[in-house]
CSV table of C-alpha atoms in Angstrom, one decimal:
chain,number,residue,atom,x,y,z
P,11,MET,CA,-0.1,0.1,-0.1
P,12,THR,CA,1.4,3.6,-0.8
P,13,GLY,CA,-0.1,6.8,0.4
P,14,ASN,CA,1.0,10.3,1.5
P,15,VAL,CA,0.7,11.1,5.2
P,16,PRO,CA,-2.7,12.8,6.1
P,17,GLY,CA,-2.5,16.4,6.7
P,18,ARG,CA,0.7,17.2,5.0
P,19,ASP,CA,1.4,18.5,1.6
P,20,GLN,CA,0.0,16.2,-1.0
P,21,GLU,CA,2.9,17.2,-3.3
P,22,CYS,CA,5.7,16.0,-1.3
P,23,PRO,CA,7.7,13.2,-3.2
P,24,ARG,CA,8.3,11.2,-0.2
P,25,GLN,CA,5.7,8.3,0.2
P,26,THR,CA,5.5,5.6,2.8
P,27,PHE,CA,5.3,1.8,1.7
P,28,THR,CA,3.7,-0.6,4.0
P,29,GLU,CA,2.0,-4.0,4.1
P,30,GLN,CA,-0.6,-5.0,6.5
P,31,VAL,CA,-0.3,-8.4,7.8
P,32,SER,CA,-3.5,-9.9,8.9
P,33,GLY,CA,-3.7,-10.6,12.8
P,34,LEU,CA,-0.3,-8.6,13.3
P,35,THR,CA,-0.8,-4.9,12.6
P,36,ARG,CA,-3.5,-2.4,11.9
P,37,PRO,CA,-3.3,1.1,10.3
P,38,TYR,CA,-2.3,3.7,12.8
P,39,ALA,CA,-2.0,1.3,15.7
P,40,HIS,CA,0.7,1.6,18.5
P,41,ARG,CA,0.7,-1.9,19.4
P,42,THR,CA,0.1,-5.4,17.7
P,43,GLU,CA,-3.1,-7.3,17.7
P,44,ARG,CA,-1.8,-9.8,20.1
P,45,GLN,CA,-0.9,-7.3,22.6
P,46,ARG,CA,-4.3,-5.4,22.1
P,47,SER,CA,-6.3,-8.4,22.6
P,48,THR,CA,-4.4,-9.0,25.7
P,49,LEU,CA,-5.0,-5.6,27.2
P,50,ALA,CA,-8.8,-6.0,26.0
P,51,ARG,CA,-8.8,-9.0,28.0
P,52,ILE,CA,-7.2,-7.4,31.4
P,53,ALA,CA,-9.7,-4.3,31.0
P,54,LEU,CA,-12.7,-6.6,30.9
P,55,ALA,CA,-11.6,-8.4,33.8
P,56,LEU,CA,-10.2,-5.6,35.9
P,57,ALA,CA,-11.4,-2.4,34.6
P,58,GLY,CA,-9.1,0.5,34.4
P,59,ARG,CA,-6.8,1.3,37.5
P,60,ALA,CA,-6.6,-2.4,38.6
P,61,GLY,CA,-6.0,-3.5,35.0
P,62,ALA,CA,-3.4,-0.8,34.5
P,63,ARG,CA,-1.5,-2.1,37.5
P,64,LEU,CA,-1.6,-5.4,36.3
P,65,ALA,CA,-0.4,-4.5,32.8
P,66,HIS,CA,2.4,-2.6,34.2
P,67,LEU,CA,3.6,-5.6,36.2
P,68,LEU,CA,3.5,-7.8,32.8
P,69,GLY,CA,5.8,-5.1,31.2
P,70,MET,CA,3.0,-3.1,29.4
P,71,ASN,CA,2.8,0.5,30.3
P,72,VAL,CA,-0.8,1.7,29.5
P,73,GLY,CA,-3.1,4.0,31.5
P,74,ARG,CA,-6.5,3.5,32.7
P,75,ASP,CA,-8.0,5.4,30.0
P,76,ILE,CA,-6.6,3.4,27.1
P,77,LEU,CA,-8.0,0.3,28.8
P,78,LEU,CA,-11.5,1.8,28.8
P,79,ARG,CA,-11.1,2.8,25.1
P,80,LEU,CA,-10.2,-0.7,24.3
P,81,ILE,CA,-13.5,-1.8,26.1
P,82,LEU,CA,-15.6,0.6,24.4
P,83,ALA,CA,-14.0,-0.4,21.0
P,84,LEU,CA,-14.8,-4.1,21.3
P,85,PRO,CA,-18.0,-5.0,19.4
P,86,ASP,CA,-21.4,-6.0,21.1
P,87,PRO,CA,-21.5,-9.7,21.6
P,88,GLY,CA,-24.2,-11.7,19.8
P,89,ARG,CA,-26.9,-12.7,21.9
P,90,PRO,CA,-29.4,-15.5,21.0
P,91,THR,CA,-33.2,-15.1,20.7
P,92,PRO,CA,-34.2,-16.4,24.3
P,93,ARG,CA,-37.1,-18.9,24.7
P,94,VAL,CA,-38.6,-17.1,27.7
P,95,LEU,CA,-38.5,-13.2,27.4
P,96,GLY,CA,-39.3,-10.8,30.1
P,97,VAL,CA,-40.9,-7.5,29.2
P,98,ASP,CA,-40.9,-4.7,31.6
P,99,ASP,CA,-40.7,-0.9,31.8
P,100,PHE,CA,-38.7,1.6,33.3
P,101,ALA,CA,-38.1,5.4,33.7
P,102,PHE,CA,-35.5,7.3,31.7
P,103,ARG,CA,-37.1,10.3,33.6
P,104,LYS,CA,-39.6,9.5,36.0
P,105,GLY,CA,-43.1,11.0,35.1
P,106,HIS,CA,-41.9,12.0,31.6
P,107,THR,CA,-39.9,9.6,29.5
P,108,TYR,CA,-40.1,5.8,29.6
P,109,GLY,CA,-38.5,2.7,28.1
P,110,THR,CA,-38.8,-0.9,27.9
P,111,ILE,CA,-36.3,-3.4,28.9
P,112,LEU,CA,-36.0,-6.8,27.6
P,113,ILE,CA,-34.6,-9.6,29.8
P,114,ASP,CA,-33.6,-13.3,29.3
P,115,ILE,CA,-35.6,-15.2,32.0
P,116,GLY,CA,-33.3,-18.0,31.6
P,117,THR,CA,-29.9,-16.2,32.4
P,118,HIS,CA,-31.5,-13.3,34.3
P,119,ARG,CA,-29.4,-10.9,32.0
P,120,PRO,CA,-30.8,-7.8,29.8
P,121,ILE,CA,-30.7,-8.3,26.1
P,122,ASP,CA,-31.9,-5.1,24.9
P,123,VAL,CA,-33.5,-1.8,25.7
P,124,LEU,CA,-36.1,-0.3,23.7
P,125,PRO,CA,-36.7,3.9,23.5
P,126,ASP,CA,-40.3,3.7,24.5
P,127,ARG,CA,-43.2,1.3,25.6
P,128,GLU,CA,-45.2,1.5,22.6
P,129,ALA,CA,-46.9,-1.6,21.2
P,130,ALA,CA,-45.5,-1.2,17.6
P,131,THR,CA,-41.7,-0.9,18.9
P,132,LEU,CA,-42.1,-4.1,21.1
P,133,ALA,CA,-44.0,-5.8,18.1
P,134,ARG,CA,-41.1,-4.8,15.6
P,135,TRP,CA,-38.4,-6.3,17.9
P,136,LEU,CA,-40.3,-9.4,18.2
P,137,ALA,CA,-40.8,-9.8,14.3
P,138,ASP,CA,-37.0,-9.3,14.0
P,139,HIS,CA,-36.1,-12.0,16.7
P,140,PRO,CA,-38.4,-15.1,16.2
P,141,GLY,CA,-38.3,-18.0,18.6
P,142,VAL,CA,-39.7,-16.6,21.6
P,143,GLU,CA,-42.2,-19.1,23.2
P,144,VAL,CA,-42.9,-17.4,26.7
P,145,ILE,CA,-43.4,-13.7,27.5
P,146,CYS,CA,-43.5,-12.8,31.0
P,147,ARG,CA,-45.1,-9.2,31.4
P,148,ASP,CA,-47.2,-7.2,33.3
P,149,ARG,CA,-50.9,-6.2,32.5
P,150,SER,CA,-50.1,-3.3,30.5
P,151,THR,CA,-52.4,-2.9,27.5
P,152,ALA,CA,-49.6,-1.8,25.1
P,153,TYR,CA,-47.3,-4.8,25.9
P,154,ALA,CA,-50.4,-7.1,25.5
P,155,ASP,CA,-51.2,-5.7,22.0
P,156,GLY,CA,-47.3,-5.6,21.0
P,157,THR,CA,-46.8,-9.2,22.0
P,158,ARG,CA,-49.8,-10.6,20.2
P,159,ALA,CA,-48.8,-8.7,17.1
P,160,GLY,CA,-45.2,-9.7,17.1
P,161,ALA,CA,-45.2,-13.0,18.5
P,162,PRO,CA,-48.8,-14.4,18.0
P,163,ASN,CA,-47.8,-18.1,19.0
P,164,ALA,CA,-46.2,-17.2,22.3
P,165,GLU,CA,-47.8,-17.8,25.7
P,166,HIS,CA,-48.3,-14.8,28.2
P,167,CYS,CA,-47.9,-15.1,31.9
P,168,ALA,CA,-47.1,-12.8,34.8
P,169,ASP,CA,-43.8,-13.1,36.7
P,170,ARG,CA,-43.6,-13.5,40.6
P,171,TRP,CA,-43.2,-10.0,41.3
P,172,HIS,CA,-46.3,-8.8,39.4
P,173,LEU,CA,-48.3,-11.9,40.8
P,174,PHE,CA,-47.5,-10.9,44.6
P,175,HIS,CA,-48.1,-7.2,43.8
P,176,ASN,CA,-51.7,-7.9,42.3
P,177,LEU,CA,-52.4,-10.1,45.2
P,178,VAL,CA,-51.3,-7.4,47.7
P,179,GLU,CA,-53.6,-4.7,46.1
P,180,ALA,CA,-56.6,-7.1,45.8
P,181,VAL,CA,-56.4,-8.1,49.7
P,182,GLU,CA,-55.7,-4.3,50.6
P,183,LYS,CA,-58.9,-3.4,48.7
P,184,THR,CA,-61.0,-6.4,50.2
P,185,VAL,CA,-60.1,-5.3,53.7
P,186,VAL,CA,-60.8,-1.6,53.2
P,187,ARG,CA,-64.3,-2.3,51.7
P,188,HIS,CA,-65.2,-5.0,54.5
P,189,ARG,CA,-63.4,-3.2,57.5
P,190,ALA,CA,-66.6,-2.8,59.3
P,191,LEU,CA,-67.1,-6.4,59.4
P,192,LEU,CA,-63.7,-7.3,61.0
P,193,PRO,CA,-64.1,-7.8,64.9
P,194,GLU,CA,-61.7,-6.2,67.4
P,195,PRO,CA,-59.1,-9.0,68.8
P,196,GLU,CA,-59.9,-10.8,71.8
P,197,PRO,CA,-57.5,-10.1,74.8
P,198,PRO,CA,-56.2,-13.1,76.7
P,199,ASP,CA,-58.0,-14.7,79.7
P,200,ASP,CA,-55.5,-13.5,82.0
P,201,GLN,CA,-55.1,-10.2,80.7
P,202,GLN,CA,-57.7,-7.4,80.6
P,203,ALA,CA,-58.4,-5.0,77.7
P,204,VAL,CA,-56.5,-1.6,77.7
P,205,THR,CA,-58.7,1.1,77.2
P,206,ALA,CA,-57.8,4.8,75.8
P,207,GLU,CA,-58.5,6.1,79.6
P,208,ASP,CA,-55.8,3.6,80.8
P,209,VAL,CA,-53.4,4.8,78.4
P,210,ARG,CA,-53.9,8.5,79.2
P,211,ALA,CA,-53.9,7.8,83.0
P,212,GLY,CA,-50.5,5.7,82.6
P,213,ALA,CA,-48.9,8.7,80.6
P,214,SER,CA,-49.9,11.2,83.3
P,215,THR,CA,-48.7,9.0,86.1
P,216,ALA,CA,-45.4,8.7,84.2
P,217,ARG,CA,-45.0,12.2,84.0
P,218,THR,CA,-45.7,13.0,87.7
P,219,THR,CA,-43.6,10.3,88.8
P,220,ALA,CA,-40.6,11.1,86.6
P,221,VAL,CA,-37.2,10.9,88.2
P,222,PRO,CA,-34.5,13.4,87.1
P,223,ARG,CA,-31.1,12.4,86.0
P,224,THR,CA,-28.5,12.4,88.7
P,225,SER,CA,-25.2,11.9,86.4
P,226,GLY,CA,-23.9,12.1,82.8
P,227,ARG,CA,-23.0,15.3,80.9
P,228,ILE,CA,-26.5,16.5,80.1
P,229,SER,CA,-27.6,16.6,83.8
P,230,ASP,CA,-24.5,18.3,84.9
P,231,ARG,CA,-24.4,20.7,82.3
P,232,THR,CA,-28.0,21.7,83.2
P,233,ARG,CA,-27.4,22.0,86.9
P,234,GLU,CA,-24.5,24.1,86.1
P,235,ARG,CA,-26.3,26.5,83.6
P,236,HIS,CA,-29.1,26.7,86.1
P,237,GLN,CA,-27.0,28.0,89.1
P,238,ALA,CA,-25.2,30.3,86.9
P,239,ILE,CA,-28.3,31.9,85.4
P,240,HIS,CA,-30.2,32.3,88.9
P,241,LYS,CA,-26.8,33.8,90.3
P,242,LEU,CA,-26.5,36.4,87.7
P,243,HIS,CA,-30.5,37.0,88.0
P,244,ARG,CA,-30.1,37.7,91.8
P,245,HIS,CA,-27.1,40.0,91.2
P,246,GLY,CA,-29.6,42.2,88.9
P,247,HIS,CA,-28.6,41.2,85.5
P,248,SER,CA,-31.4,41.5,82.9
P,249,LEU,CA,-32.6,38.7,80.7
P,250,ARG,CA,-30.8,40.0,77.7
P,251,GLY,CA,-27.6,40.5,79.8
P,252,ILE,CA,-27.6,37.0,81.0
P,253,ALA,CA,-28.2,35.7,77.7
P,254,ALA,CA,-25.3,37.8,76.2
P,255,GLN,CA,-22.8,36.9,79.1
P,256,LEU,CA,-23.4,33.1,78.8
P,257,GLY,CA,-23.9,32.8,75.1
P,258,LEU,CA,-27.4,31.5,75.2
P,259,ALA,CA,-30.8,32.6,73.6
P,260,ARG,CA,-33.2,34.5,75.5
P,261,ASN,CA,-35.9,32.0,75.4
P,262,THR,CA,-33.4,29.4,77.2
P,263,VAL,CA,-32.5,31.8,79.7
P,264,ARG,CA,-36.3,32.6,80.3
P,265,ARG,CA,-37.0,28.7,80.5
P,266,PHE,CA,-34.2,28.4,83.2
P,267,LEU,CA,-35.6,31.3,85.2
P,268,ARG,CA,-39.2,29.7,85.2
P,269,ALA,CA,-37.7,26.5,86.9
P,270,ALA,CA,-37.3,26.5,90.4
P,271,THR,CA,-34.6,23.9,90.4
P,272,ALA,CA,-32.5,22.1,87.8
P,273,ASP,CA,-34.3,18.6,88.4
P,274,ASP,CA,-37.6,20.6,87.0
P,275,LEU,CA,-35.8,21.1,83.9
P,276,LEU,CA,-34.4,17.4,83.7
P,277,VAL,CA,-38.0,15.9,84.0
P,278,GLY,CA,-39.5,18.5,81.7
P,279,LYS,CA,-41.3,20.4,84.4
P,280,TRP,CA,-40.9,24.1,85.5
P,281,THR,CA,-43.0,26.5,87.8
P,282,GLY,CA,-45.2,29.4,86.6
P,283,ARG,CA,-44.0,32.6,85.1
P,284,THR,CA,-41.2,34.4,86.9
P,285,SER,CA,-40.6,38.3,86.9
P,286,PHE,CA,-37.3,38.8,85.2
P,287,SER,CA,-37.3,42.4,86.5
P,288,THR,CA,-34.9,43.6,89.4
P,289,PRO,CA,-37.2,45.5,91.6
P,290,THR,CA,-34.7,45.4,94.3
P,291,SER,CA,-31.7,46.8,92.4
P,292,PRO,CA,-31.5,50.6,91.7
P,293,THR,CA,-32.2,52.0,88.3
P,294,THR,CA,-30.0,54.8,86.8
P,295,THR,CA,-31.4,58.1,85.7
P,296,SER,CA,-30.5,60.1,82.8
P,297,GLY,CA,-28.4,62.1,85.0
P,298,GLY,CA,-26.2,59.4,86.2
P,299,ARG,CA,-27.9,59.4,89.8
P,300,LYS,CA,-29.3,56.4,91.5
P,301,ALA,CA,-33.3,56.3,91.8
P,302,ALA,CA,-35.5,53.8,93.4
P,303,PRO,CA,-37.8,51.5,91.5
P,304,PRO,CA,-41.3,52.7,91.0
P,305,PRO,CA,-43.8,51.5,93.5
P,306,ALA,CA,-45.6,48.3,92.9
P,307,ASP,CA,-48.9,50.3,92.3
P,308,CYS,CA,-47.2,52.3,89.3
P,309,SER,CA,-49.3,52.6,86.5
P,310,ARG,CA,-46.2,51.6,84.1
P,311,ASN,CA,-46.5,48.2,85.7
P,312,SER,CA,-50.2,47.8,85.4
P,313,ALA,CA,-52.1,46.4,82.4
P,314,THR,CA,-53.5,50.0,81.5
P,315,ALA,CA,-49.9,50.7,80.1
P,316,ALA,CA,-50.6,48.8,76.8
P,317,THR,CA,-51.6,51.6,74.8
P,318,PRO,CA,-49.0,53.3,72.6
P,319,GLU,CA,-49.3,56.8,74.6
P,320,VAL,CA,-49.0,55.1,77.6
P,321,ARG,CA,-45.8,53.2,76.7
P,322,ALA,CA,-44.4,56.4,75.3
P,323,TRP,CA,-45.2,58.2,78.5
P,324,SER,CA,-43.7,55.3,80.6
P,325,ARG,CA,-40.4,55.4,78.7
P,326,SER,CA,-39.9,59.2,79.3
P,327,THR,CA,-40.4,59.0,82.9
P,328,SER,CA,-36.9,57.5,83.9
P,329,GLY,CA,-38.0,55.5,87.0
P,330,ASN,CA,-40.1,58.4,88.5
P,331,CYS,CA,-43.8,58.0,87.4
P,332,ALA,CA,-44.6,61.3,89.1
P,333,THR,CA,-42.2,63.3,86.5
P,334,PRO,CA,-43.1,63.1,83.0
P,335,SER,CA,-40.7,64.1,80.2
P,336,PRO,CA,-40.7,67.9,79.0
P,337,ALA,CA,-41.3,66.6,75.5
P,338,LEU,CA,-44.7,65.6,76.7
P,339,THR,CA,-47.3,68.3,77.1
P,340,GLY,CA,-49.7,66.5,79.0
P,341,ARG,CA,-50.3,63.2,80.6
P,342,PRO,CA,-52.4,60.3,79.0
P,343,VAL,CA,-55.7,60.0,80.1
P,344,GLY,CA,-56.1,57.3,82.8
P,345,ILE,CA,-52.5,57.8,84.1
P,346,HIS,CA,-52.1,59.2,87.7
P,347,PRO,CA,-48.9,60.1,89.2
P,348,CYS,CA,-47.6,57.4,91.7
P,349,GLY,CA,-46.1,59.8,94.2
P,350,ARG,CA,-43.0,59.2,96.3
């Protein structure tokens, strides 16, 4: 054979003369046919990385990509037409695109994949592959029409999975339809029936008789946190200040302050609402002087201080309800000075 090197000047007078020996070489090949077939067998047995390591030990330095390309270049093996054919659908994209897979029931291996699940496609495949005697399929109308058109002499049957699936659906529909006729199971002779009231009573008893944990990381950490929060609260720290100092959420600090003891937290109980203000601690006025807290009957602490006007007037009084802010011309209706 003669020819010029591809991609070069066709007017070049130099030519290459080669003779292809069947079974020895092929055009533009970097290895002989014998080495190529050996590497293909190694790639089929061990795939990429492991096959490359074995080939290196045998003196053939190839990479995993070359072995994978050798596998892709192999022709598809011929498969005989099975006697018992399994037909079922699968999803390329669930809810949108479906295909059909054909399986040899004797070897449990797939033999072909159809691009859709139409009757005409299945009938065409069966016509091109005569010899199918038994077809296992589901109850799809398309598959029934396709198998009758492509293999009219084949017997139809359902596989084991579809038989059990159809049986379960039938039993479920029957039970749902006649559920009113099913009697309640009788308790044993030595055991009384348990009612809903018994279950609720047992649950309430378990809650009231719960025993707190006495050891462990969770219980120790809960007791230490409860002690620290209540200590800061006794020293006059606010809810926000305690949360910022200990790195906790305000809801967590509030829950710990509501609990009288750490054991109440460990058993999931705490007492009622606790005031988070510090009535015994002095408040600081705008001038830096220490002022006593407002009396207990102060309208700032009453339920009448819920309106916007009342809240604005309360914020302006700096600890003394009898001294309104100069910015306010008057006192809201219903607010009376507490007096000192």
